[in-house]
mmCIF file of C-alpha atoms and ligand atoms in Angstrom:
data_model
loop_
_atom_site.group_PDB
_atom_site.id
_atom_site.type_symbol
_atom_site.label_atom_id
_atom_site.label_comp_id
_atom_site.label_asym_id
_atom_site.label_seq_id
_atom_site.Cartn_x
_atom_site.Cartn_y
_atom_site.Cartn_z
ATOM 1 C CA UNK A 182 5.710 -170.394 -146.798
ATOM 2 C CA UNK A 183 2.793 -168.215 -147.192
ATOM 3 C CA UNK A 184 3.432 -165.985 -150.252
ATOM 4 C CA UNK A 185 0.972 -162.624 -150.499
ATOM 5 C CA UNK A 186 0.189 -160.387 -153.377
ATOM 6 C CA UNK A 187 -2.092 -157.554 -154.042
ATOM 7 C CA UNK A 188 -3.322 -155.360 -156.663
ATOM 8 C CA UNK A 189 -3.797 -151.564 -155.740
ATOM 9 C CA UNK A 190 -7.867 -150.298 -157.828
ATOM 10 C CA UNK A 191 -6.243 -147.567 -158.575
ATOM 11 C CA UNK A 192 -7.702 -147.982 -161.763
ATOM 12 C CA UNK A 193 -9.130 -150.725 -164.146
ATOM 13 C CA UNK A 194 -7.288 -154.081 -164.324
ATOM 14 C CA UNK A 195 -4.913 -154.070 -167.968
ATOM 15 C CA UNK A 196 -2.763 -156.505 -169.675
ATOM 16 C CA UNK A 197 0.596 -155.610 -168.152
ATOM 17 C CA UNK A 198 -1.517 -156.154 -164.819
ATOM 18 C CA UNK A 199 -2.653 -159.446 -166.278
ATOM 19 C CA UNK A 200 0.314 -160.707 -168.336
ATOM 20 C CA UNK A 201 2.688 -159.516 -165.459
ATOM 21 C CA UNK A 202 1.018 -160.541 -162.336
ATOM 22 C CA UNK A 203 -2.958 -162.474 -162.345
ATOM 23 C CA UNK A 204 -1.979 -164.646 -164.671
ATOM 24 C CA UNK A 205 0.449 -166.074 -162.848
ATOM 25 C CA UNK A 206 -1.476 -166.008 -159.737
ATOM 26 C CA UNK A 207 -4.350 -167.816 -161.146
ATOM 27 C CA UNK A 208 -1.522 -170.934 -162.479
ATOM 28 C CA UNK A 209 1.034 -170.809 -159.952
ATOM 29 C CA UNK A 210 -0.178 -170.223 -156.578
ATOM 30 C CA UNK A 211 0.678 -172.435 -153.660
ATOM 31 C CA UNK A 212 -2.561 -173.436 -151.937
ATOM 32 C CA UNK A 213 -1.475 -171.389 -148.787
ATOM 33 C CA UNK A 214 -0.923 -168.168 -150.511
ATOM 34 C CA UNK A 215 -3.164 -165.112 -150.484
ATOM 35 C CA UNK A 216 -3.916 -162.652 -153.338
ATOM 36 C CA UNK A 217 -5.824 -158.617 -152.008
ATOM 37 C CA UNK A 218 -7.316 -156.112 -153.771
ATOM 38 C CA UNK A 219 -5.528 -153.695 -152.083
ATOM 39 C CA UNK A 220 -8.361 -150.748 -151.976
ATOM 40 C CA UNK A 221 -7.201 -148.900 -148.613
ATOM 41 C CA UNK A 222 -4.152 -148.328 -150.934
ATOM 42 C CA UNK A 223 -6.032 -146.147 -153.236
ATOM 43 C CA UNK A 224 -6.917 -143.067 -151.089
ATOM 44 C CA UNK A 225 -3.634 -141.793 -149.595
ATOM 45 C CA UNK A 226 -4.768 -138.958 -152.298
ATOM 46 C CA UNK A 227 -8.058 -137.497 -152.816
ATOM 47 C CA UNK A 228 -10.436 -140.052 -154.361
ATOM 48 C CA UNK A 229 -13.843 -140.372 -155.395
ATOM 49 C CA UNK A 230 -15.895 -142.817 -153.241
ATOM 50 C CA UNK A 231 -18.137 -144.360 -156.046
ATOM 51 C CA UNK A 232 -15.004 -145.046 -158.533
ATOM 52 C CA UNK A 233 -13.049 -146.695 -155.807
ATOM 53 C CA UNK A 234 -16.314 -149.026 -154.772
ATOM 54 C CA UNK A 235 -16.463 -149.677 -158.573
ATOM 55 C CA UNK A 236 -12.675 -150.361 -159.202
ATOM 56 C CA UNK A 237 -13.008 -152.651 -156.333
ATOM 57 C CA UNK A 238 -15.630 -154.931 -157.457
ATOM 58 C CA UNK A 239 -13.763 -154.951 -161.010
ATOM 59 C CA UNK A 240 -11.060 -156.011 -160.074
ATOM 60 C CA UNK A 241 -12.383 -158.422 -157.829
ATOM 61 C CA UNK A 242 -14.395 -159.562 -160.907
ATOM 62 C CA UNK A 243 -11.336 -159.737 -163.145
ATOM 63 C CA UNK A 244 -9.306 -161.886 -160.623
ATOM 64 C CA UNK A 245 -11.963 -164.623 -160.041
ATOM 65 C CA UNK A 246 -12.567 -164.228 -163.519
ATOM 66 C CA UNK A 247 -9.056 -164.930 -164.474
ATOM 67 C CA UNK A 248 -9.089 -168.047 -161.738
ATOM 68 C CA UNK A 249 -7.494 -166.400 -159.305
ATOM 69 C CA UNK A 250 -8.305 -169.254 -156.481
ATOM 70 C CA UNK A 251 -11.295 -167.918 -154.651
ATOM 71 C CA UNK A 252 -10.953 -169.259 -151.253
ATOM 72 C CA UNK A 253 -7.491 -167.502 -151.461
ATOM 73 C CA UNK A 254 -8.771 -163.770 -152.200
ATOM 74 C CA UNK A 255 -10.247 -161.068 -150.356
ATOM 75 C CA UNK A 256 -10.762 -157.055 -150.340
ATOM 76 C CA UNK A 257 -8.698 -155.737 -148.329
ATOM 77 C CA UNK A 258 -11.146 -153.000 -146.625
ATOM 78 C CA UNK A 259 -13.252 -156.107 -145.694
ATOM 79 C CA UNK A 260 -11.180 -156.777 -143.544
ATOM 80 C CA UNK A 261 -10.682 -153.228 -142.648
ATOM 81 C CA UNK A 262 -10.851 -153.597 -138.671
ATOM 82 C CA UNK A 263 -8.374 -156.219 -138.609
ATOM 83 C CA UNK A 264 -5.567 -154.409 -140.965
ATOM 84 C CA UNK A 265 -6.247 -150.980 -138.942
ATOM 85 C CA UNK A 266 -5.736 -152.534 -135.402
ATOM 86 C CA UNK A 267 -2.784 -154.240 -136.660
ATOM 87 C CA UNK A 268 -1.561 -150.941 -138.670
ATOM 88 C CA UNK A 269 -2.152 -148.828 -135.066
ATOM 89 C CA UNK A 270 0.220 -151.263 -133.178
ATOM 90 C CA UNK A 271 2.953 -151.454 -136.080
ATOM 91 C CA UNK A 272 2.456 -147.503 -136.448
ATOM 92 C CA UNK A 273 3.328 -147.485 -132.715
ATOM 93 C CA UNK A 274 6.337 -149.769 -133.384
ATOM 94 C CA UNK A 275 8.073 -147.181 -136.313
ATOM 95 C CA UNK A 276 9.108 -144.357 -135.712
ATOM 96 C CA UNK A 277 8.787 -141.043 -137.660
ATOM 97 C CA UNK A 278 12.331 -141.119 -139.069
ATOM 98 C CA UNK A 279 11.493 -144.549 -140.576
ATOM 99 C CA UNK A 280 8.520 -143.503 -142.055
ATOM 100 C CA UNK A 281 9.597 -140.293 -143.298
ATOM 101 C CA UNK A 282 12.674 -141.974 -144.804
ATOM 102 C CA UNK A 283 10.208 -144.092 -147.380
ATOM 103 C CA UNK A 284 11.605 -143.188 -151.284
ATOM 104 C CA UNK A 285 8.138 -143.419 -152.324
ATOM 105 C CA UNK A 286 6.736 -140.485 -149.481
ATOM 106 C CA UNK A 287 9.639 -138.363 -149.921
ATOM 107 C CA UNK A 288 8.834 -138.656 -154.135
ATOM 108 C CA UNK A 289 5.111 -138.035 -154.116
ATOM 109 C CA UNK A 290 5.175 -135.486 -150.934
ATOM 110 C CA UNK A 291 7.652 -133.494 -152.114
ATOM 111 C CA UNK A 292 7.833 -131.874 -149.392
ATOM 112 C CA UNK A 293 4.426 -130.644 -149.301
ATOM 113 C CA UNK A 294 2.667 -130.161 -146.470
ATOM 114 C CA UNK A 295 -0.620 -130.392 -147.671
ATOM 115 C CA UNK A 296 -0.327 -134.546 -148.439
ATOM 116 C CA UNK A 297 -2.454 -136.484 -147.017
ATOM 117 C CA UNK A 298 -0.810 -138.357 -143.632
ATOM 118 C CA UNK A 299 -1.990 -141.888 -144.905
ATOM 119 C CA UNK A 300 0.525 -141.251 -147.568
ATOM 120 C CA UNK A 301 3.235 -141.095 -144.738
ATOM 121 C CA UNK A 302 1.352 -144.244 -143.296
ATOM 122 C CA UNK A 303 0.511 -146.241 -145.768
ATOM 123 C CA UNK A 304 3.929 -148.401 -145.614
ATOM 124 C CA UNK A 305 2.883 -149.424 -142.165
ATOM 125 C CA UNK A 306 -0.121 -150.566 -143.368
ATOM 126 C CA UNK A 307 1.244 -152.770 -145.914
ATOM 127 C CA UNK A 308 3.376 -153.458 -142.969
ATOM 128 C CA UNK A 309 0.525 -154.991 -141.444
ATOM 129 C CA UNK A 310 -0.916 -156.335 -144.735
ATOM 130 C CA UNK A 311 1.844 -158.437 -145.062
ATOM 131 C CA UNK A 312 2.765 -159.461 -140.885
ATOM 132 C CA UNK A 313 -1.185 -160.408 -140.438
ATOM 133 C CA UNK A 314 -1.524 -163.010 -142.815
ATOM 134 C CA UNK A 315 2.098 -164.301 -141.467
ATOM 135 C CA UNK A 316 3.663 -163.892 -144.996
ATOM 136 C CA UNK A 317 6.781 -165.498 -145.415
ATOM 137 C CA UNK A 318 7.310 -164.094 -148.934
ATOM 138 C CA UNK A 319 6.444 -160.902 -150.454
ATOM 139 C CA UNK A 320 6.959 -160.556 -154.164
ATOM 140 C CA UNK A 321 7.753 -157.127 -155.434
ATOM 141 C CA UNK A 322 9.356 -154.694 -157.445
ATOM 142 C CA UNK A 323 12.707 -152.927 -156.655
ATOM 143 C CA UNK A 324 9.630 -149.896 -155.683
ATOM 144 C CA UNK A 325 8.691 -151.481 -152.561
ATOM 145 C CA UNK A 326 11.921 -153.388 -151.279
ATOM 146 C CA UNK A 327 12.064 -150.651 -148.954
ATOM 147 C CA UNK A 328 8.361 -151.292 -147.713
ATOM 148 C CA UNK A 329 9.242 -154.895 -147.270
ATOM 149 C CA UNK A 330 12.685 -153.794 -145.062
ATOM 150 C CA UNK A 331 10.477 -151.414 -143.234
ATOM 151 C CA UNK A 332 7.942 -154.663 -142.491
ATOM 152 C CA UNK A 333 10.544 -156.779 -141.109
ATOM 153 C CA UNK A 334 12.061 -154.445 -139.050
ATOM 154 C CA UNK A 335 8.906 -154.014 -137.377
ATOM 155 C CA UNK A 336 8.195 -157.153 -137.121
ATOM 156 C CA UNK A 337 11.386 -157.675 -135.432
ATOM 157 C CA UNK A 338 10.714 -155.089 -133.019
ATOM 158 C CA UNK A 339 7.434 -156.273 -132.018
ATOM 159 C CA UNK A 340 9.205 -159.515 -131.466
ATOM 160 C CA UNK A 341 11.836 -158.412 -129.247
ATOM 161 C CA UNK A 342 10.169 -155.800 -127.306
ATOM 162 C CA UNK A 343 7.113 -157.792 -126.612
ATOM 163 C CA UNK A 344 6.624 -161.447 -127.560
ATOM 164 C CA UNK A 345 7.460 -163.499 -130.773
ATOM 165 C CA UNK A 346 4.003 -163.331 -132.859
ATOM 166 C CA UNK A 347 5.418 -162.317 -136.455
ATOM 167 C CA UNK A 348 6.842 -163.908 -138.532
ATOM 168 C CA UNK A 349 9.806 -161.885 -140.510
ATOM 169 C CA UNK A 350 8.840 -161.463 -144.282
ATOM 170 C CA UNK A 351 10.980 -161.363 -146.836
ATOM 171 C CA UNK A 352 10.703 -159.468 -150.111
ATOM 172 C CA UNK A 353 11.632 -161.756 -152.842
ATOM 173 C CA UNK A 354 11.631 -161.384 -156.918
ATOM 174 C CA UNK A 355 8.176 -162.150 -158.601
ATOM 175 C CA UNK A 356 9.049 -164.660 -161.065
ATOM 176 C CA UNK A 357 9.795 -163.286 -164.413
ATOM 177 C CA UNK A 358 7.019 -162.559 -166.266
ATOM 178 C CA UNK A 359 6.275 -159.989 -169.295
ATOM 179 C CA UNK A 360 6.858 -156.233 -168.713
ATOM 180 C CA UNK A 361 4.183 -154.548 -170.914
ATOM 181 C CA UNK A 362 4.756 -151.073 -172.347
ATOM 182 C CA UNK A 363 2.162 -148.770 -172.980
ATOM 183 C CA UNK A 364 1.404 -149.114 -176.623
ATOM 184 C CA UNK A 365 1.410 -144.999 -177.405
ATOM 185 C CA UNK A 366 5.086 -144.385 -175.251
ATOM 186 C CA UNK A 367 6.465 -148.024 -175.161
ATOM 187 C CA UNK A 368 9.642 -145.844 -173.334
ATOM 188 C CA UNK A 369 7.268 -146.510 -170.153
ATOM 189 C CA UNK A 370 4.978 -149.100 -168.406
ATOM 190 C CA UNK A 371 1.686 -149.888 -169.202
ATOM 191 C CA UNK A 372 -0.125 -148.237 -166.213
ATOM 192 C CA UNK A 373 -3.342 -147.661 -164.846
ATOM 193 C CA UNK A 374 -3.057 -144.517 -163.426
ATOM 194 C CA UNK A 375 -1.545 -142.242 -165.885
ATOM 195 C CA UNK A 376 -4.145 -140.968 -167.885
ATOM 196 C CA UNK A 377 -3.193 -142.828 -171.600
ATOM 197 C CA UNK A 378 -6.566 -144.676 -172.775
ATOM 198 C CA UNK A 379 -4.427 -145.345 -176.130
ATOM 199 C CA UNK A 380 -1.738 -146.906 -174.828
ATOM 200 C CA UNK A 381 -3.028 -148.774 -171.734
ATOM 201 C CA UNK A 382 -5.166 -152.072 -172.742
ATOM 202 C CA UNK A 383 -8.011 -153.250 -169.853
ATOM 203 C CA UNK A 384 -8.986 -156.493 -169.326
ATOM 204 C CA UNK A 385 -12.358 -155.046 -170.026
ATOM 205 C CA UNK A 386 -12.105 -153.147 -173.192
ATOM 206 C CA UNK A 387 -13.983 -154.582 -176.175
ATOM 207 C CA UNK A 388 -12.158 -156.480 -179.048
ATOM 208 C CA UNK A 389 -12.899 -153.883 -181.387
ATOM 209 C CA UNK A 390 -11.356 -151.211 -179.292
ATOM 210 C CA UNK A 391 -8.300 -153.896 -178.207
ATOM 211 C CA UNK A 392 -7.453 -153.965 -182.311
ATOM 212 C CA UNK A 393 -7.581 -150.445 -182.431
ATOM 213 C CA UNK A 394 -5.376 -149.791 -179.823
ATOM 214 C CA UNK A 395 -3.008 -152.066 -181.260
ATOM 215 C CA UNK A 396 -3.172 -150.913 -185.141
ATOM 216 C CA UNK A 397 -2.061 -147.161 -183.594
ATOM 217 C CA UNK A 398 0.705 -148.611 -181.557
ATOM 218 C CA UNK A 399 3.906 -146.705 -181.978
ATOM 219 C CA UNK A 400 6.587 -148.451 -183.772
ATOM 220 C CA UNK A 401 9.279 -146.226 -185.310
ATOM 221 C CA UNK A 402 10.194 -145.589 -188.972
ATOM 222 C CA UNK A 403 13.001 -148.347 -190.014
ATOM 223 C CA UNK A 404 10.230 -151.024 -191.455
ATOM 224 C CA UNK A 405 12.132 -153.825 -189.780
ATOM 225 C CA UNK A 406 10.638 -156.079 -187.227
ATOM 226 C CA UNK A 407 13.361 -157.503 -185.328
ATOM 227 C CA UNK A 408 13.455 -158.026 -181.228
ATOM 228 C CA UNK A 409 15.763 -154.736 -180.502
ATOM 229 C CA UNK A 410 14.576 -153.593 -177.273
ATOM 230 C CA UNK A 411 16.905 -150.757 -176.973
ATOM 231 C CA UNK A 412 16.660 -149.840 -180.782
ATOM 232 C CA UNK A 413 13.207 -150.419 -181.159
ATOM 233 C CA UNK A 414 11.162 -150.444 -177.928
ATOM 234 C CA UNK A 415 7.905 -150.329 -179.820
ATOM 235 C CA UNK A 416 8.083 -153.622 -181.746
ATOM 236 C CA UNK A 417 10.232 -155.291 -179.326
ATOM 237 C CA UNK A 418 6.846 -154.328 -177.202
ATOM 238 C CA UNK A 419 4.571 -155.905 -179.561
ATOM 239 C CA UNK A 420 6.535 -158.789 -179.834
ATOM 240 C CA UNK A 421 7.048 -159.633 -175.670
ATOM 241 C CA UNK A 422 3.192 -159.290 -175.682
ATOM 242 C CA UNK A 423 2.997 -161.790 -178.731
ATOM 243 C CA UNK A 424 5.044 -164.218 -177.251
ATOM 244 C CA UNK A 425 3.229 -163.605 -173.672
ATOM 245 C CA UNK A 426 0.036 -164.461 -175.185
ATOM 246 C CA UNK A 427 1.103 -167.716 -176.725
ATOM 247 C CA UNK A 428 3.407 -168.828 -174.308
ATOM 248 C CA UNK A 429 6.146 -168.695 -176.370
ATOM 249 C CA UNK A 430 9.749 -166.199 -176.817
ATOM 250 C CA UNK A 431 10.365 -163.146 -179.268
ATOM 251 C CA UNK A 432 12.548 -164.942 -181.201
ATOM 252 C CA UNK A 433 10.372 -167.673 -182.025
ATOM 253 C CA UNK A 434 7.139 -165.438 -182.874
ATOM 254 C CA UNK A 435 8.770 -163.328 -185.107
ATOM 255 C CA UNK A 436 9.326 -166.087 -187.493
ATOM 256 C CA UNK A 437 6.761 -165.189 -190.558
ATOM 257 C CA UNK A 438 5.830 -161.998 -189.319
ATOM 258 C CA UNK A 439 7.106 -159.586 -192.460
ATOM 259 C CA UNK A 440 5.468 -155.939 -191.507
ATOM 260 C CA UNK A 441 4.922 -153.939 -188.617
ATOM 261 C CA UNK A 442 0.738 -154.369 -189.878
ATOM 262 C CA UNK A 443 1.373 -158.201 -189.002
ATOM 263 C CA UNK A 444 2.993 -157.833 -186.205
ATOM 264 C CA UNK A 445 0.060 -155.334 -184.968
ATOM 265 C CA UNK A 446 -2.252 -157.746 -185.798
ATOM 266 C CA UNK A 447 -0.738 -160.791 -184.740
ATOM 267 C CA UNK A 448 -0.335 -158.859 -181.406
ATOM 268 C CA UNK A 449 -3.936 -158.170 -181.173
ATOM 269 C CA UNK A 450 -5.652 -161.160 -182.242
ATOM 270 C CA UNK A 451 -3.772 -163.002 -179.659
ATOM 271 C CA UNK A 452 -4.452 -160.485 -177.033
ATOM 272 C CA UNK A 453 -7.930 -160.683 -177.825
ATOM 273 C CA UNK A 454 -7.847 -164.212 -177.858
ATOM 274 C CA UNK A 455 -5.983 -164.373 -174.711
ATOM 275 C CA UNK A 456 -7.999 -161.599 -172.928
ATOM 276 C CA UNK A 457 -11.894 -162.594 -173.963
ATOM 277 C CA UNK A 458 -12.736 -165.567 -171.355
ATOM 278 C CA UNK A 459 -12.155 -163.565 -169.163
ATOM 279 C CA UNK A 460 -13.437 -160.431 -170.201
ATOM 280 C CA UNK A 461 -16.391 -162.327 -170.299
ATOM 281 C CA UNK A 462 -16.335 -163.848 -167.151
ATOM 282 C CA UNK A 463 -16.219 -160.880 -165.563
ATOM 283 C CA UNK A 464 -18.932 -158.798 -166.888
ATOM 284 C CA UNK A 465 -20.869 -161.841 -166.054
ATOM 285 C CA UNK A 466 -20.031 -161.699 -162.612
ATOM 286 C CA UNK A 467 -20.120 -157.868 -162.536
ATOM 287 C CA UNK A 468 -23.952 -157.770 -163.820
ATOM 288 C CA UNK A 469 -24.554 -160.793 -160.977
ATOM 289 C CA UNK A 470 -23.830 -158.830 -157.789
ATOM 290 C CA UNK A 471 -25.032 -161.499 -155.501
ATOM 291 C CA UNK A 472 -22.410 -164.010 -156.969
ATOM 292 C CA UNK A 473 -19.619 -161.406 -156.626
ATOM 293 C CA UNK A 474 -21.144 -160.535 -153.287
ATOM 294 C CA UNK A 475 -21.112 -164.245 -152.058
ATOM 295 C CA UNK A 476 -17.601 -164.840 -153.038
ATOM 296 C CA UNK A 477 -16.413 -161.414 -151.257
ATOM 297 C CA UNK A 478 -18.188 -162.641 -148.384
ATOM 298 C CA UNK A 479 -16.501 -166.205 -148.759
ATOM 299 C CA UNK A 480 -13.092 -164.644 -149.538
ATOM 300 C CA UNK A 481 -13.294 -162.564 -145.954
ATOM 301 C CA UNK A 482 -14.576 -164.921 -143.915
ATOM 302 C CA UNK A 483 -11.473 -166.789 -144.908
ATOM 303 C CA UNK A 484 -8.768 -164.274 -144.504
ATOM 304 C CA UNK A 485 -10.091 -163.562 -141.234
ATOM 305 C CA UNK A 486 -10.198 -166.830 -139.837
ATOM 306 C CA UNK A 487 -6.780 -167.773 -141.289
ATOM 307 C CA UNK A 488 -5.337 -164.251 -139.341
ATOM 308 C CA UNK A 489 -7.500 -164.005 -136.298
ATOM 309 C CA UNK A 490 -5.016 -165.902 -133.578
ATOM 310 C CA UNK A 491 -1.964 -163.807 -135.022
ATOM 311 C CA UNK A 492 -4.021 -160.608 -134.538
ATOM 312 C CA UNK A 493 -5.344 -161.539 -130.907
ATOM 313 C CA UNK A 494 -1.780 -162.407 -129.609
ATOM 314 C CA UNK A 495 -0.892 -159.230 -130.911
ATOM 315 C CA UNK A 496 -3.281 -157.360 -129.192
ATOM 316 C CA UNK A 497 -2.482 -158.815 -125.882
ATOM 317 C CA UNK A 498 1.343 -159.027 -126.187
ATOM 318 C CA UNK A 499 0.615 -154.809 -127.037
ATOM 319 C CA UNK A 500 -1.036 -155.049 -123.493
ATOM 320 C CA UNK A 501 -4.613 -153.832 -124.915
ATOM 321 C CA UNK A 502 -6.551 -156.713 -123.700
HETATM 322 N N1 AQP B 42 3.076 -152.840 -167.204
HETATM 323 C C1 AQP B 42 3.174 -153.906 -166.433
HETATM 324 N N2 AQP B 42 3.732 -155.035 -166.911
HETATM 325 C C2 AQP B 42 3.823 -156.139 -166.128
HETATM 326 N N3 AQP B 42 3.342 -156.218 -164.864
HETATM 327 C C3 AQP B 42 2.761 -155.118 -164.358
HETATM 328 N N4 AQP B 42 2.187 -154.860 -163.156
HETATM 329 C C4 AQP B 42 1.735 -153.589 -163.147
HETATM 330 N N5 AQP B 42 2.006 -152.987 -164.334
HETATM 331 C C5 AQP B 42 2.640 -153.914 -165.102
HETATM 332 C C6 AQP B 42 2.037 -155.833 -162.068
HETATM 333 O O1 AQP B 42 0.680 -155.904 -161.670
HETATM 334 C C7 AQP B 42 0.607 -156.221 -160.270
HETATM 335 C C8 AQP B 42 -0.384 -155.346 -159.564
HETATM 336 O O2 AQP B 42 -0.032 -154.012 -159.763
HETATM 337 P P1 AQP B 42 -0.284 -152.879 -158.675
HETATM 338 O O3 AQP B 42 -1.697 -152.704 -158.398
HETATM 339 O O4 AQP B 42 0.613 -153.107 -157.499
HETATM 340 O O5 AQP B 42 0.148 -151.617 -159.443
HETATM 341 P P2 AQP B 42 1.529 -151.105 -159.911
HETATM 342 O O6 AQP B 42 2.615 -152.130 -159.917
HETATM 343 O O7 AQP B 42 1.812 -149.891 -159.123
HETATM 344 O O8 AQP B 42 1.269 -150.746 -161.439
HETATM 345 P P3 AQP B 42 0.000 -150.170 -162.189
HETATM 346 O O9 AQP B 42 -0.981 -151.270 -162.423
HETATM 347 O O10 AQP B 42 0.429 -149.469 -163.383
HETATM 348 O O11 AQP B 42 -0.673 -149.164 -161.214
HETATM 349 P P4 AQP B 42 -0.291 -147.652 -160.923
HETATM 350 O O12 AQP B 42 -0.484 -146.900 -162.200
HETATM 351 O O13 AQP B 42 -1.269 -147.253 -159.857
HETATM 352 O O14 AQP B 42 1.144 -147.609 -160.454
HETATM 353 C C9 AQP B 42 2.024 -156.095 -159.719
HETATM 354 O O15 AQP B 42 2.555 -157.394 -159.515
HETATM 355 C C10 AQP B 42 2.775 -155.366 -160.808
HETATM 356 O O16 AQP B 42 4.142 -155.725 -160.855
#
C-alpha cells in the first residue's frame, strides 16, 4: 500500500512542517512509500526563479537531514517529463466543470481572470502526482480531500474508458501529530507563506534567534499556565510544542513549570534541542552541493524507475504510442 507525501517550497521548512509532518516521515515510513518536494506546486502564482531553486534544495536538505529515507525521496520537477505527460492525459480525462468546481481555485481565483491557468490545473497534477507512483494512500488535510476525490475519479475514468492502469487512491487521515501555531497569532497555523518571521520558527533559524522567537511569544494576561486551548491558545501552544519535542502530553509537561518565562523557555530549549541535528545536517549538506546533488540524482533515478511501466501503459492505453 504505497503511501505518498509531499511538501510544497513555498517557503523555508518550520517546526509545524517538522513536528507535524517530516518527523514522522523520517520514523514511520513503510519502505514502499514515497515522500516529494512538491516544487511544480509553487508557481501557480508569480514566483521568482532563484528562490524557488533555493527553497528546493532546502528543503531537500532539511528532509535528508531529518532522515527522511533517501532512496524514498525525490523533487518533483526532476521528474518533470513524467508528471506533465501524465498531468496532459488526466487533464484530458476532467473536465472543466470538475476543475472549476475545486474549493481551493474558486478561493484563491476569486473570480479573477487574470490567475494563472496552472492554478485551475494544478489539482490534476497532483492528480497525476499521486496515480503515477500507484499510491494507494494519500494523507491529507480536510484542504485537499477534494483533490484526492478529484484523483480517483480520474483514475476511474481512465480505467473504464481505456484500460485498468491506476490504481484508485484514497485520501486517508495523517496520523495525529502536533498542530503548531504561529507563536505571534497562536489563533492560526504556523505557516510558511504568510509573511510572520516572529511567529513562524525554520528548521534553519539559529538558536539564538529560535529563543527569541519564543521569549516574545504571545501568551495572554491571566499568569496561569494551564493546557486551555480555547481559553488560552498561546500557552496551550507552547505547551503542544513542549510535549512534541519530548515525546510526551501537555498534561504531563506542565508539571513544574510555574511562569509563562518557564514555559517560554522550556519550550525553546527543547525546540532547540530537538531542531539542531538537523539544522546542522543540513547546512552541511547545503554548503556540499555535490552530496545534495548525488542524492537528487539517486532519489530520481528511483522514482522513475519505480513509475516508468505505469506511465508507458498509460501512454499506449491513451493511444499515443
Ligand atoms: N503548522 C503546522 N503544524 C503541523 N503540521 C503542519 N504542516 C504544515 N503546517 C503545519 C504539515 O506539513 C506538511 C507539508 O506542508 P505543505 O508543504 O503541504 O504545506 P501546507 O500544509 O500548505 O502548510 P504550510 O507549510 O504552512 O505552507 P503554506 O503556507 O504554503 O500553506 C503537511 O503534511 C502539513 O500538514
Amino acid at each position: 500500500m504505497i503511501k505518498l507525501s509531499g511538501i510544497t517550497p513555498s517557503g523555508t521548512a518550520h517546526l509545524g512542517n517538522y513536528l507535524g509532518a517530516i518527523r514522522r516521515w523520517a520514523t514511520r515510513s513503510e519502505p514502499e512509500d514515497l515522500y516529494f518536494v512538491s516544487n511544480m506546486h509553487a508557481m501557480t502564482t508569480k514566483h521568482s526563479a532563484e528562490e524557488l531553486r533555493l527553497l528546493t534544495s532546502h528543503q531537500l536538505a532539511v528532509l535528508v537531514a531529518a532522515g527522511v529515507p533517501k532512496e524514498q525521496l525525490f523533487v518533483q520537477s526532476d521528474l518533470m517529463r513524467e508528471h506533465m505527460a501524465l498531468a496532459w492525459i488526466l487533464e484530458c480525462t476532467c473536465t472543466f466543470g470538475e476543475a472549476r468546481r475545486m474549493i481551493q481555485f474558486k478561493e484563491k481565483s476569486q473570480g479573477s481572470a487574470s490567475v494563472r491557468l496552472g492554478l485551475l490545473t494544478y489539482p490534476v497534477l497532483m492528480a497525476a502526482d499521486i496515480l503515477l507512483h500507484g499510491t494507494a494512500r494519500v494523507p491529507v488535510g480536510e484542504d485537499q480531500n477534494q483533490h484526492v476525490e478529484l484523483a480517483r475519479t480520474l483514475a476511474r475514468r481512465f480505467n473504464t474508458d481505456y484500460g485498468e492502469v491506476f490504481v484508485v487512491p484514497e485520501a486517508v487521515l495523517p496520523e495525529a501529530g502536533a498542530r503548531v501555531r504561529s507563536l505571534s497569532d497562536p489563533s492560526r497555523k504556523m505557516s510558511k507563506s504568510i509573511s510572520d518571521d516572529g511567529g513562524t520558527v525554520y528548521v534553519l533559524d539559529e538558536p539564538d534567534v529560535i529563543r527569541r522567537k519564543f521569549r516574545r511569544a504571545m501568551t495572554d494576561s491571566r499568569n496561569e499556565v494551564r493546557y486551555a486551548p480555547d481559553e488560552q491558545p498561546g500557552v496551550a501552544n507552547l505547551l503542544d510544542i513542549l510535549a512534541a519535542c519530548q515525546d510526551s502530553t501537555p498534561e504531563h509537561v506542565i508539571q513544574g513549570i510555574g511562569s509563562y518565562r518557564d514555559l517560554k523557555e522550556a519550550a525553546a530549549e527543547a525546540v532547540v534541542t530537538t531542531l539542531s541535528p538537523v539544522r546542522e545536517r543540513a547546512l552541511e549538506l547545503l554548503e556540499d552541493k555535490v552530496e545534495l546533488a548525488q542524492i537528487r540524482q539517486e532519489g530520481a533515478d528511483h522514482a522513475r524507475k519505480r513509475s516508468e511501466e505505469r506511465l508507458n501503459q498509460a501512454i499506449f492505453l491513451a493511444g499515443l504510442v
